[in-house]
Structure formats: C-alpha cells, structure tokens
Coordinates of C-alpha atoms in Angstrom, one line a residue:
M408 CA 147.3 122.8 109.2
S409 CA 144.0 121.5 110.5
V410 CA 140.6 122.5 109.2
A411 CA 139.8 124.0 112.7
T412 CA 143.0 126.1 112.6
L413 CA 142.2 127.3 109.0
K414 CA 138.7 128.2 110.2
V415 CA 140.1 130.3 113.0
L416 CA 142.5 132.1 110.7
N417 CA 139.7 132.8 108.2
E418 CA 137.5 134.3 110.9
E419 CA 140.4 136.5 112.1
A420 CA 141.0 137.6 108.5
L421 CA 137.3 138.5 108.1
D422 CA 137.4 140.5 111.4
I423 CA 140.4 142.5 110.2
L424 CA 138.8 143.2 106.9
I425 CA 135.5 144.3 108.5
Q426 CA 137.4 146.7 110.8
R427 CA 138.8 148.4 107.7
I428 CA 135.7 148.2 105.4
D429 CA 134.5 151.7 106.0
E430 CA 137.8 153.1 104.6
V431 CA 136.7 151.7 101.2
S432 CA 133.0 151.5 101.1
S433 CA 130.0 152.4 103.3
L434 CA 126.3 152.1 102.9
P435 CA 124.6 155.5 102.7
Q436 CA 123.2 156.3 106.2
I437 CA 119.8 157.1 104.7
A438 CA 119.5 153.5 103.5
I439 CA 120.2 152.2 107.0
Q440 CA 117.7 154.7 108.6
A441 CA 115.1 153.8 106.0
M442 CA 115.4 150.2 106.9
E443 CA 115.1 150.9 110.7
I444 CA 112.1 153.2 110.3
A445 CA 110.0 151.0 108.0
S446 CA 110.8 148.0 110.1
A447 CA 109.6 149.6 113.4
E448 CA 105.9 149.3 114.2
E449 CA 105.7 152.6 115.9
S450 CA 107.3 154.5 113.0
S451 CA 105.3 157.1 111.0
A452 CA 105.3 158.0 107.3
S453 CA 106.5 161.5 108.3
E454 CA 109.6 160.1 109.8
L455 CA 110.5 158.3 106.6
T456 CA 109.7 161.4 104.6
A457 CA 111.9 163.6 106.8
I458 CA 114.9 161.3 106.4
V459 CA 114.7 160.9 102.7
E460 CA 114.0 164.6 102.0
C461 CA 117.4 165.4 103.5
D462 CA 118.9 164.1 100.2
V463 CA 117.5 166.0 97.3
A464 CA 119.1 163.8 94.6
L465 CA 117.8 160.7 96.4
S466 CA 114.3 162.1 96.6
A467 CA 114.3 162.9 92.9
R468 CA 115.5 159.4 92.0
I469 CA 112.8 157.8 94.3
L470 CA 110.1 159.9 92.6
K471 CA 111.4 158.8 89.2
L472 CA 111.1 155.2 90.2
V473 CA 107.6 155.8 91.6
N474 CA 106.5 157.3 88.3
S475 CA 108.1 154.5 86.2
S476 CA 106.1 151.8 84.4
A477 CA 106.7 149.4 87.3
F478 CA 103.8 150.9 89.3
G479 CA 101.6 152.1 86.4
L480 CA 100.1 155.0 88.4
R481 CA 97.4 157.0 86.6
N482 CA 98.5 160.3 88.1
Q483 CA 102.1 161.6 88.5
V484 CA 103.4 161.6 92.0
T485 CA 105.2 164.8 92.8
N486 CA 106.2 164.4 96.5
L487 CA 107.2 161.7 99.0
Q488 CA 104.0 162.0 101.1
Q489 CA 102.0 161.2 98.0
A490 CA 104.3 158.3 97.2
I491 CA 103.8 156.8 100.7
A492 CA 100.1 157.3 100.5
Y493 CA 100.0 155.4 97.1
L494 CA 102.5 152.7 97.8
G495 CA 102.9 152.4 101.6
M496 CA 105.9 152.6 103.9
K497 CA 107.6 149.4 102.9
Q498 CA 107.5 150.1 99.2
V499 CA 108.9 153.6 99.6
R500 CA 111.5 152.2 102.0
N501 CA 112.5 149.7 99.3
L502 CA 112.8 152.5 96.8
A503 CA 115.0 154.6 99.1
I504 CA 117.3 151.6 99.7
T505 CA 117.4 150.7 96.0
A506 CA 118.2 154.2 95.0
S507 CA 120.9 154.7 97.7
V508 CA 122.5 151.2 97.5
S509 CA 122.9 151.6 93.7
E510 CA 125.6 154.1 94.4
L511 CA 127.9 151.3 95.5
F512 CA 127.8 149.9 91.9
L513 CA 129.0 152.9 90.0
G514 CA 132.3 152.8 88.3
G515 CA 134.7 149.9 88.4
D516 CA 136.4 148.1 85.5
A517 CA 134.7 145.2 83.8
V518 CA 136.6 141.9 83.9
G519 CA 135.5 139.6 81.2
A520 CA 131.8 139.2 81.4
Y521 CA 131.6 140.7 84.9
S522 CA 130.7 144.3 85.6
R523 CA 129.3 146.1 88.6
S524 CA 126.3 147.2 86.5
G525 CA 125.6 143.6 85.6
L526 CA 125.8 142.5 89.2
W527 CA 123.3 145.3 90.1
E528 CA 120.9 144.1 87.4
H529 CA 121.2 140.6 88.9
M530 CA 120.5 141.8 92.4
V531 CA 117.4 143.9 91.4
A532 CA 116.1 141.0 89.3
V533 CA 116.5 138.6 92.2
G534 CA 114.7 141.1 94.5
I535 CA 111.8 141.2 92.0
A536 CA 111.8 137.4 91.6
A537 CA 111.8 136.8 95.3
R538 CA 108.9 139.2 95.8
M539 CA 106.9 137.4 93.0
F540 CA 107.8 134.0 94.5
A541 CA 106.8 135.0 98.0
K542 CA 103.5 136.4 96.8
K543 CA 102.8 133.3 94.7
H544 CA 103.5 131.0 97.7
Q545 CA 102.1 133.3 100.4
I546 CA 105.4 133.7 102.2
G547 CA 105.5 136.6 104.6
D548 CA 105.5 140.1 103.3
P549 CA 106.6 140.2 99.6
E550 CA 108.2 143.6 100.2
D551 CA 110.5 142.0 102.7
A552 CA 111.4 139.4 100.2
F553 CA 112.3 142.1 97.7
I554 CA 114.7 143.9 100.0
A555 CA 116.3 140.6 101.1
G556 CA 116.7 139.6 97.4
L557 CA 118.0 143.0 96.4
L558 CA 120.8 142.8 99.0
H559 CA 121.7 139.1 98.8
D560 CA 124.9 139.5 96.9
L561 CA 126.2 142.7 98.6
G562 CA 129.4 140.9 99.6
I563 CA 130.4 140.6 95.9
V564 CA 130.6 144.3 95.1
I565 CA 132.5 144.9 98.3
L566 CA 135.0 142.2 97.4
D567 CA 135.3 144.0 94.0
Q568 CA 136.0 147.3 95.7
F569 CA 138.1 146.1 98.6
L570 CA 140.2 143.3 97.2
N571 CA 140.0 144.2 93.5
T572 CA 143.3 142.7 92.3
R573 CA 142.6 139.3 93.8
F574 CA 139.0 139.5 92.7
A575 CA 140.0 140.1 89.1
M576 CA 142.5 137.3 89.3
M577 CA 139.8 135.0 90.4
L578 CA 137.4 136.1 87.6
N579 CA 140.1 135.4 85.0
A580 CA 140.6 131.9 86.4
M581 CA 137.0 130.8 86.9
T582 CA 135.4 128.1 84.9
S583 CA 132.0 126.4 85.4
Q584 CA 133.7 123.2 86.7
Q585 CA 133.6 124.6 90.2
V586 CA 130.8 126.7 91.9
Q587 CA 131.3 130.3 92.7
V588 CA 131.7 130.0 96.5
R589 CA 134.5 127.4 96.0
W590 CA 136.5 129.8 93.8
E591 CA 136.0 132.5 96.4
Q592 CA 137.2 130.3 99.2
Q593 CA 140.2 129.3 97.1
Y594 CA 141.2 132.9 96.4
F595 CA 140.2 134.7 99.7
G596 CA 139.8 132.0 102.3
F597 CA 136.1 132.8 102.6
D598 CA 133.2 133.4 100.2
H599 CA 130.9 136.3 99.4
T600 CA 128.1 135.0 101.7
Q601 CA 130.4 135.0 104.8
F602 CA 131.9 138.4 103.9
G603 CA 128.5 139.8 103.1
E604 CA 127.0 138.6 106.4
R605 CA 129.8 140.3 108.3
I606 CA 129.3 143.6 106.4
A607 CA 125.6 143.5 106.9
R608 CA 126.0 143.0 110.7
H609 CA 128.6 145.8 110.7
W610 CA 126.1 148.1 109.0
K611 CA 123.3 146.9 111.4
F612 CA 121.0 145.4 108.7
P613 CA 117.8 143.7 109.8
E614 CA 118.2 140.1 110.8
L615 CA 116.3 138.8 107.8
V616 CA 118.7 140.5 105.4
V617 CA 121.8 139.3 107.3
D618 CA 120.5 135.7 107.3
T619 CA 119.6 135.9 103.6
I620 CA 123.0 137.2 102.6
R621 CA 124.6 134.2 104.5
Y622 CA 122.2 131.4 103.4
H623 CA 120.9 132.3 100.0
H624 CA 122.8 129.4 98.4
M625 CA 121.9 126.9 101.1
A626 CA 118.6 127.8 102.6
G627 CA 118.0 124.2 103.4
V628 CA 120.6 124.2 106.2
Y629 CA 119.2 127.4 107.8
R630 CA 117.2 126.8 111.0
G631 CA 116.1 130.3 112.0
E632 CA 112.7 132.1 111.8
H633 CA 113.3 133.4 108.3
S634 CA 113.5 130.0 106.6
Q635 CA 110.7 130.4 104.0
M636 CA 111.7 134.0 103.1
I637 CA 115.3 132.9 102.5
K638 CA 114.1 130.0 100.3
A639 CA 112.1 132.5 98.3
V640 CA 115.3 134.5 97.6
E641 CA 117.2 131.2 96.8
M642 CA 114.5 130.4 94.2
G643 CA 114.6 133.9 92.8
N644 CA 118.4 133.6 92.5
M645 CA 118.3 130.2 90.8
A646 CA 115.6 131.5 88.4
M647 CA 117.7 134.5 87.3
N648 CA 120.8 132.4 86.9
E649 CA 118.8 130.1 84.6
V650 CA 117.9 133.0 82.2
G651 CA 121.4 134.4 82.2
I652 CA 120.9 137.3 84.6
T653 CA 123.9 136.3 86.8
S654 CA 126.0 137.9 89.4
L655 CA 129.4 137.5 87.6
G656 CA 128.2 137.5 84.0
A657 CA 128.3 133.7 83.6
K658 CA 126.7 130.8 85.3
Y659 CA 128.9 129.5 88.2
N660 CA 126.1 128.2 90.4
R661 CA 124.1 125.0 90.1
I662 CA 120.4 124.3 90.6
S663 CA 119.6 122.9 94.0
M664 CA 117.2 120.0 93.6
A665 CA 116.6 120.1 97.4
A666 CA 115.3 123.6 97.1
L667 CA 113.0 122.7 94.2
N668 CA 111.7 119.7 96.0
G669 CA 110.9 121.8 99.0
F670 CA 108.2 123.5 96.8
D671 CA 107.3 120.4 94.8
M672 CA 108.9 122.0 91.7
T673 CA 110.7 120.6 88.7
I674 CA 113.4 122.3 86.7
G675 CA 110.7 122.9 84.1
D676 CA 108.7 124.8 86.7
L677 CA 111.7 126.9 87.6
S678 CA 112.3 127.7 84.0
R679 CA 108.7 128.8 83.6
F680 CA 108.9 131.0 86.7
A681 CA 112.1 132.5 85.4
E682 CA 110.3 133.5 82.1
E683 CA 107.5 135.1 84.1
V684 CA 110.0 137.2 86.0
K685 CA 111.7 138.2 82.7
V686 CA 108.3 139.5 81.5
E687 CA 107.9 141.5 84.7
L688 CA 111.4 143.0 84.5
V689 CA 110.4 144.9 81.3
K690 CA 108.5 147.3 83.6
Y691 CA 111.6 147.8 85.8
Q692 CA 114.1 149.2 83.2
D693 CA 114.7 152.4 85.3
W694 CA 115.6 150.2 88.3
L695 CA 118.1 148.0 86.5
V696 CA 120.8 150.6 85.9
P697 CA 122.8 151.9 89.0

C-alpha cells in the first residue's frame, strides 16, 4: 500500500472518530464561550461574567484560583466582577478555561507512570512556561501563550478516553528508543497532534490554539501568523520535559536543537529556564490538580 493511500485512509479514520467524539467527551460549553468572548474586541466584562456565573461550581473554582498564591492579591476577591477588574478579561478567561477543561482529566486508570492527573500537571506547567517564555522574549500577549500551552496536549487525554484499550497497549510497549508521535502513529495511524487539531477545530477553538496543538513538536515547519507563539509553547514543552514534568510520565520526546538555535539558546539555557519555571510552579499548586 502506498504512502499516499495510507494517508487517505488515516484521514478517513480521523474523520470518523471526530464524528463520534462527542459521544465520549466534550469540552464544557462555558470554556468555548469564554474563549470566544475574551478573543472578540467588542466583548465586555459583563458578558464574560454572565456566562461564567451560570455555573456556580465553576465560579467558585475560579475565585479559589484568583485568591491562590499565584496572584498574591492583598485583598480577597469575592466576585467575578472584582476578579476581572484586578486581573483583566484574558486572565479571567484563562481561569475559566483552566477550571472547566480540568474536568476532562478526572478519573481514568493509571498505566505505569502515566495518569490523567499527571498529564494535566504537564499541560498547566507548559502553559505557565509558555507565558514566561513569551514575556521574556516579548512574543505577543503572554496570556495567549498560556492558553495555547495549556491546551497543547488535549489530543492525548481524548485518546485515553476514546481509544483507551489501544492507548494502554501503547503505553505498556513504549520505550525511549522512539519518540512519542512515532509510537502513536504505529498504534493509531495518527498522532496526538493530528487528533488534537481535529478535535480543536470540531470544538471551534481559536486558530492560535488549533495551530499550536498541531505544531507544538515542530514549530519550525509552521508558516502561519502564529509562528513565534507556537515556538514559545514548544520551548515550554521541552523545558518541562527536561525537568520530568512530562505528558506520559516518562521522557519520550527529544530536544529540538533547531528550536533552541532559533532563540540563540543552548541546552544549558533551556535547563536554567526550566528551573525558573519550577520555582514559579510552587505558586500554582491549586492549578496543578484537576
């Protein structure tokens, strides 16, 4: 069978899976609406407040995160209007998305070193690392880097939920001799970046997030308008892998020297940045548990 034929079959398989995805998992509507509102220039704080306040449990979790040590606010924030006044629309949007998306990571059986809670910790950590990197290198809005980093590995948790038996078989077989996406292609015919991209489009994510999900392991080949932001996420992802905060509980991805060279960085620079992020993560303990 030719490579071209295999590619067509893989695309058809992905299409079928995406058509059925909502039977197994769906992103809370509030997260999607929060993304849309905070991304639209004409949106108001009252619109975001109205949507989030519809979910009492979500509102309570957002306020808990606002009052965590991550922000170090002097006075306790008691309502969403205050939170938006203190932090701004995008920060509160990020909190709403973080709190609602975390629901996808509840439950599930651990397989070896992998667990959904460990994957969530990795995704939050990459979001924080991407925000720090974007701020350090003056790349776009650091809050956009956070949300792109937070959602970069969404395809993995849906693989876990939707194709759990084969996912567990893959995890039990994996060794560091082959990178993660190659194992996924071997067991599924596609990898978590391709699957995640399709899901993100199905759920109508912003283009930045869709592109980041697809290219966070190969930002150098991306040619769209979000190039630098995706590179910030790639750097955050590599940094967290270096300090053992990985998506699958073990290190199955390699450092991209091309990515480092793009920022005139060495492996030592990456390690130092990773340690800076680890120090920052201490303030985010309430975020790291789904």
